[in-house]
PDB file of C-alpha atoms in Angstrom:
ATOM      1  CA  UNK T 143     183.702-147.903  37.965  1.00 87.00           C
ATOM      2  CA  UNK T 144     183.774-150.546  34.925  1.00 90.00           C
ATOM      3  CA  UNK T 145     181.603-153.390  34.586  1.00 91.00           C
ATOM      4  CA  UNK T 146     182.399-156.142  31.778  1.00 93.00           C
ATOM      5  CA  UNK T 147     180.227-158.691  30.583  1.00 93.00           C
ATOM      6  CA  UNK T 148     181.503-161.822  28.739  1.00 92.00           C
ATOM      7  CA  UNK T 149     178.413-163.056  26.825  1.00 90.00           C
ATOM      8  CA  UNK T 150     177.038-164.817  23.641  1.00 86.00           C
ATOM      9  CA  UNK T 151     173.808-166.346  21.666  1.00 82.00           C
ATOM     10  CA  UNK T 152     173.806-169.684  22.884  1.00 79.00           C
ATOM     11  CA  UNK T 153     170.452-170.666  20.923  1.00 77.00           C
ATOM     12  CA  UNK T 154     170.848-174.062  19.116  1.00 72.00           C
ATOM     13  CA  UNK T 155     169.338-172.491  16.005  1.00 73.00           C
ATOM     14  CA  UNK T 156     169.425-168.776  14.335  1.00 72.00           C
ATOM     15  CA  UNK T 157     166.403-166.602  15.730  1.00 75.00           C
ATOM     16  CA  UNK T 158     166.111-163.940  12.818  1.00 74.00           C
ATOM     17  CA  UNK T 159     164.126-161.675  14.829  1.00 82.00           C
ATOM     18  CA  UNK T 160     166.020-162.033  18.429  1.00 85.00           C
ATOM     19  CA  UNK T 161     166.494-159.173  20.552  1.00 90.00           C
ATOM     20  CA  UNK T 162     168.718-159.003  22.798  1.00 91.00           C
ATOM     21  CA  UNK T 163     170.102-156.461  25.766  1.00 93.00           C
ATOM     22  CA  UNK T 164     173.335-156.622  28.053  1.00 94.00           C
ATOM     23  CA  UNK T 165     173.450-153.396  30.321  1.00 93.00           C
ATOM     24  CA  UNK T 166     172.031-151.116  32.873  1.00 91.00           C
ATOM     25  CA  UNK T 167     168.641-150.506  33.269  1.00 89.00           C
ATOM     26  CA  UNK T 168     167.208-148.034  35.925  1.00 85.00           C
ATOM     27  CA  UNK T 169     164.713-150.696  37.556  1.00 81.00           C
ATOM     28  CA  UNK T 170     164.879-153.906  38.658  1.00 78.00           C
ATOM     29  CA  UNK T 171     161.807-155.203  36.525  1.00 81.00           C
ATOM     30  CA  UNK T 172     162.222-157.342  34.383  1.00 81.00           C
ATOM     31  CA  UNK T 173     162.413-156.978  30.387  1.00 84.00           C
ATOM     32  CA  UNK T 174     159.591-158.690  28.629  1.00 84.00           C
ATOM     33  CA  UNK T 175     159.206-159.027  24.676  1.00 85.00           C
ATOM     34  CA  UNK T 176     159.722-155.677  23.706  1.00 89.00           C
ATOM     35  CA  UNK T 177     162.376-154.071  21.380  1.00 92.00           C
ATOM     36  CA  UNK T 178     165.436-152.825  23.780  1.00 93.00           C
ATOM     37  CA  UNK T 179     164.972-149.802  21.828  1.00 94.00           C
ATOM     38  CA  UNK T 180     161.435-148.993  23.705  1.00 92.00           C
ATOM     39  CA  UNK T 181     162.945-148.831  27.010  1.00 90.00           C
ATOM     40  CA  UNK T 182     163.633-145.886  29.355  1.00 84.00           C
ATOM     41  CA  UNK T 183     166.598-144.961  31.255  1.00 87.00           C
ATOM     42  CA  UNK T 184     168.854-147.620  30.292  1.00 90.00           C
ATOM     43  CA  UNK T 185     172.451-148.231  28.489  1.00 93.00           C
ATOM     44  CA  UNK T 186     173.720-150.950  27.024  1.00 95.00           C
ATOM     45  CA  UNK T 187     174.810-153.518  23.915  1.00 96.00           C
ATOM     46  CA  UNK T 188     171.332-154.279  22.268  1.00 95.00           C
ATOM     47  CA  UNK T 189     169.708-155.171  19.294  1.00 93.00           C
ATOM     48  CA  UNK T 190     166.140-154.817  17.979  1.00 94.00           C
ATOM     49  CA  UNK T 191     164.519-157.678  16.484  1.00 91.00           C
ATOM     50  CA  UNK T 192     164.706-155.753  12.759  1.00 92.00           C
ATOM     51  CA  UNK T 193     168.537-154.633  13.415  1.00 94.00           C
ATOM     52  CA  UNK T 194     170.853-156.130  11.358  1.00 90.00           C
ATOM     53  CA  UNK T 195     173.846-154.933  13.854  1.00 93.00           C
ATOM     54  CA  UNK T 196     174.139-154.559  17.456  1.00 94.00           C
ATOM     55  CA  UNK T 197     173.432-151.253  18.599  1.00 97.00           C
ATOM     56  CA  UNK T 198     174.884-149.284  21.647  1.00 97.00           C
ATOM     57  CA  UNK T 199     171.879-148.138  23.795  1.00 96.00           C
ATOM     58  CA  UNK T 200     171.309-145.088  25.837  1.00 93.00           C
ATOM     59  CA  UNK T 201     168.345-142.576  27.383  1.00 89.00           C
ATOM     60  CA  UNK T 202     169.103-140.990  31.041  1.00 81.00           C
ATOM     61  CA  UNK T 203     166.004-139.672  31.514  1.00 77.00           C
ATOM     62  CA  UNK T 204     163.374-141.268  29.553  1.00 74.00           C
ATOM     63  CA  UNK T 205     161.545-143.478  27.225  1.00 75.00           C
ATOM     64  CA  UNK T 206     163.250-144.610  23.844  1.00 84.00           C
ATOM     65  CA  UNK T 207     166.679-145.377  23.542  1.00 92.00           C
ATOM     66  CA  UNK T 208     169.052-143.690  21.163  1.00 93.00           C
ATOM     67  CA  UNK T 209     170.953-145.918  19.009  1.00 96.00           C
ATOM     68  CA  UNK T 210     174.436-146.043  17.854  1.00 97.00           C
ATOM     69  CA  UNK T 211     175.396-148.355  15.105  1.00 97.00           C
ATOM     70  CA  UNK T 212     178.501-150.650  16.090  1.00 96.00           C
ATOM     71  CA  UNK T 213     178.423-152.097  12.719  1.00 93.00           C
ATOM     72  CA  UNK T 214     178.826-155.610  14.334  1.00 91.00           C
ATOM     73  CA  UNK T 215     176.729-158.090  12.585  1.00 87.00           C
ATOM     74  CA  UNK T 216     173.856-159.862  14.444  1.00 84.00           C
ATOM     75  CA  UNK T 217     174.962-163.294  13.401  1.00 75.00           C
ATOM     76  CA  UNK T 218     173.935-167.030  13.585  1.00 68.00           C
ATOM     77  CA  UNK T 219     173.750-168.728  16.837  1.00 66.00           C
ATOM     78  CA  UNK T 220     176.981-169.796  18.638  1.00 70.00           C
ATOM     79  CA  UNK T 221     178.990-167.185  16.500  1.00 75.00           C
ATOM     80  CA  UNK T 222     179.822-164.762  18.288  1.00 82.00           C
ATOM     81  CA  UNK T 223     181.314-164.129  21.671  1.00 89.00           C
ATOM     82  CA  UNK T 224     181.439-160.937  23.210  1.00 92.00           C
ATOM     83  CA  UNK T 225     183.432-158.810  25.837  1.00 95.00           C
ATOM     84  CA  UNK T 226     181.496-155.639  26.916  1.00 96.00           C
ATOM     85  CA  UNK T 227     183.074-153.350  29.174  1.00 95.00           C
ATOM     86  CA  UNK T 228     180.898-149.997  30.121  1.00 94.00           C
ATOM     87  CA  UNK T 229     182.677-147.574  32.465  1.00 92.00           C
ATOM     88  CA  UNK T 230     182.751-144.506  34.287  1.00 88.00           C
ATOM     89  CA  UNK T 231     185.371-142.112  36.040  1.00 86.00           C
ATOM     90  CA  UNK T 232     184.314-140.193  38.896  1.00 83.00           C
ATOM     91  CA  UNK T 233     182.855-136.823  38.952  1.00 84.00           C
ATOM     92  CA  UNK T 234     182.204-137.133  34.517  1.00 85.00           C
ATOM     93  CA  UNK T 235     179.100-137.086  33.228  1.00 87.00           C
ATOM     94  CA  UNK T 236     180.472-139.492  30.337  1.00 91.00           C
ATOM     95  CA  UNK T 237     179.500-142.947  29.877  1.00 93.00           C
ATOM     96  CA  UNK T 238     182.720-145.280  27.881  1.00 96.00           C
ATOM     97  CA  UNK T 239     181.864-148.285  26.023  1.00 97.00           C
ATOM     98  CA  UNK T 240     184.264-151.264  24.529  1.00 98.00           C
ATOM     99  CA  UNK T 241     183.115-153.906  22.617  1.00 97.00           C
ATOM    100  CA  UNK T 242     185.246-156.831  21.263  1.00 95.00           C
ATOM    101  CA  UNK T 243     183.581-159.770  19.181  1.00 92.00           C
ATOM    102  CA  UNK T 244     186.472-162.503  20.836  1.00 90.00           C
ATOM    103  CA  UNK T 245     185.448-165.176  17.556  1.00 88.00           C
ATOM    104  CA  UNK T 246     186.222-162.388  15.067  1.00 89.00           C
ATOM    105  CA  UNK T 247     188.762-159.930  16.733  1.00 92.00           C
ATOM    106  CA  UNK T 248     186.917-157.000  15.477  1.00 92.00           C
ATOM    107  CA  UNK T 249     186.787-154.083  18.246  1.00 96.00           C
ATOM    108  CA  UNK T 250     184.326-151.037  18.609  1.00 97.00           C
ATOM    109  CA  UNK T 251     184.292-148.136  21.183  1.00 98.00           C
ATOM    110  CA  UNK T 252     182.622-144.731  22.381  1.00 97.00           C
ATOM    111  CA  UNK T 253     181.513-142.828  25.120  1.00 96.00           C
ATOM    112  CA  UNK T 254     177.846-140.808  25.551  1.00 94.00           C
ATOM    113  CA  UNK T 255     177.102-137.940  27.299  1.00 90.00           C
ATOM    114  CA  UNK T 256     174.383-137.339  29.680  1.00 78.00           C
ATOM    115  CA  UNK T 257     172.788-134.522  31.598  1.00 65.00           C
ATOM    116  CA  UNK T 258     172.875-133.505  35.639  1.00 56.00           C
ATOM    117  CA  UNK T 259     170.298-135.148  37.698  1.00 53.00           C
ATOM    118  CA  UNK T 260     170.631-138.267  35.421  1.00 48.00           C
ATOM    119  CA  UNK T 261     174.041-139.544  38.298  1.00 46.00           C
ATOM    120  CA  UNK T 262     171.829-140.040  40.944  1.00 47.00           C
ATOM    121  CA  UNK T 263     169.786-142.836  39.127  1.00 57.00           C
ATOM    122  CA  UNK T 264     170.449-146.294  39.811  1.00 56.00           C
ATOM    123  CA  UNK T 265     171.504-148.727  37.564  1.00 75.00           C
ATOM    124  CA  UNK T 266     171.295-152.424  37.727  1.00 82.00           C
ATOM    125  CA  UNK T 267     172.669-155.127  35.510  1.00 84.00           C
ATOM    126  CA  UNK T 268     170.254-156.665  33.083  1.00 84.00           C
ATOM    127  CA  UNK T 269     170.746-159.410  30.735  1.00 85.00           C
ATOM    128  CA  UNK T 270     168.102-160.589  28.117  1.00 85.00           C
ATOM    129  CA  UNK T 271     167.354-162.244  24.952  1.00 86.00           C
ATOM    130  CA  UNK T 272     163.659-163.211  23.780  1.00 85.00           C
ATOM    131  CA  UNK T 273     162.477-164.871  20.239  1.00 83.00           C
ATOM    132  CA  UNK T 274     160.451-161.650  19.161  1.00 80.00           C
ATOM    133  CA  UNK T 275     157.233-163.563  19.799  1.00 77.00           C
ATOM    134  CA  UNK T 276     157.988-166.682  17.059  1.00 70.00           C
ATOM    135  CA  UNK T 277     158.187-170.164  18.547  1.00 61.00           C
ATOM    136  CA  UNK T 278     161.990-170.660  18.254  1.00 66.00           C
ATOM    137  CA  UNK T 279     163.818-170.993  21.584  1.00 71.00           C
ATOM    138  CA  UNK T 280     166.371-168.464  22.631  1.00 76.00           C
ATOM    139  CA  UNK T 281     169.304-168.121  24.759  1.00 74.00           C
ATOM    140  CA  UNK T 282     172.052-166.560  25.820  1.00 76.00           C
ATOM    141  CA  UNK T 283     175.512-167.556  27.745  1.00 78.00           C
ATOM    142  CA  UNK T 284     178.086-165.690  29.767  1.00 73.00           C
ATOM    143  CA  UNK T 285     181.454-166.610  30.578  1.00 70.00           C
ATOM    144  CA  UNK T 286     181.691-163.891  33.307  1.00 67.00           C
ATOM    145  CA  UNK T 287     180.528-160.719  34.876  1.00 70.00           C
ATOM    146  CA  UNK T 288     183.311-158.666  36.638  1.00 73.00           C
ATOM    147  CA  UNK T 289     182.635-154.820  38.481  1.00 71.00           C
ATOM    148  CA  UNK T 290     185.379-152.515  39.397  1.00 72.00           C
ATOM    149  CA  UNK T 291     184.719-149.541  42.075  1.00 72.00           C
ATOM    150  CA  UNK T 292     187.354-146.925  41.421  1.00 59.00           C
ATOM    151  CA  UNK T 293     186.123-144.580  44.107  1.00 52.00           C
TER     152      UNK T 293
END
């Protein structure tokens, strides 16, 4: 399968602090103001309200997600646009992630790894950004949301 998300800050000022996550999460709930980072079994584009860049998210099986620098800058409102595309092939226990800023051109990818027992979870799509508890507003735009099944 390959999911891609088409999403930016939309806020009409610069929230320092923001955090934000596009991804998978294992339950429906819903994300409140907490660092992306403090979740469990989730994967996704995120970024911590102390980051400086967006991070790729993962843990399978747990609490705390691992964090892999994509050395893209957590800019200024209405900066950035992004294209996320995570994806799977059948049968691999590998998850592939692309990342294009579509404002600057610059392009990141990677895969992660992740242990039996972990394929049976389910993952649902989550998108959220909060203001890290200050009184600014936040928000966040998409252009579109796409899935491909290629089982």
């Amino acid at each position: 399968w390959e999911q891609s998300f088409y999403f930016g800050d939309t806020s009409a000022t610069e929230v320092t602090y923001k955090r934000v996550f596009v991804g998978f999460k294992e339950t429906i709930t819903a994300i409140t103001n907490v660092d992306p980072s403090t979740l469990g079994s989730a994967f996704g584009m995120a970024c911590d309200g102390a980051d400086t860049n967006y991070q790729f998210m993962y843990n399978f099986n747990g609490m705390g997600l691992t964090k892999i620098d994509l050395g893209i800058s957590k800019t200024g409102a209405g900066v950035d646009f992004f294209h996320l595309k995570i994806s799977k092939k059948a049968n691999e226990r590998i998850i592939n992630y692309y990342v294009k800023n579509i404002i600057t051109g610059v392009e990141v990818s990677g895969s992660v790894s992740y242990l039996s027992g972990a394929n049976s979870k389910c993952c649902l799509e989550h998108i959220h950004i909060n203001n890290n508890t200050t009184a600014e507003p936040v928000r966040i735009g998409f252009g579109q949301i796409s899935m491909k099944d290629y089982y």
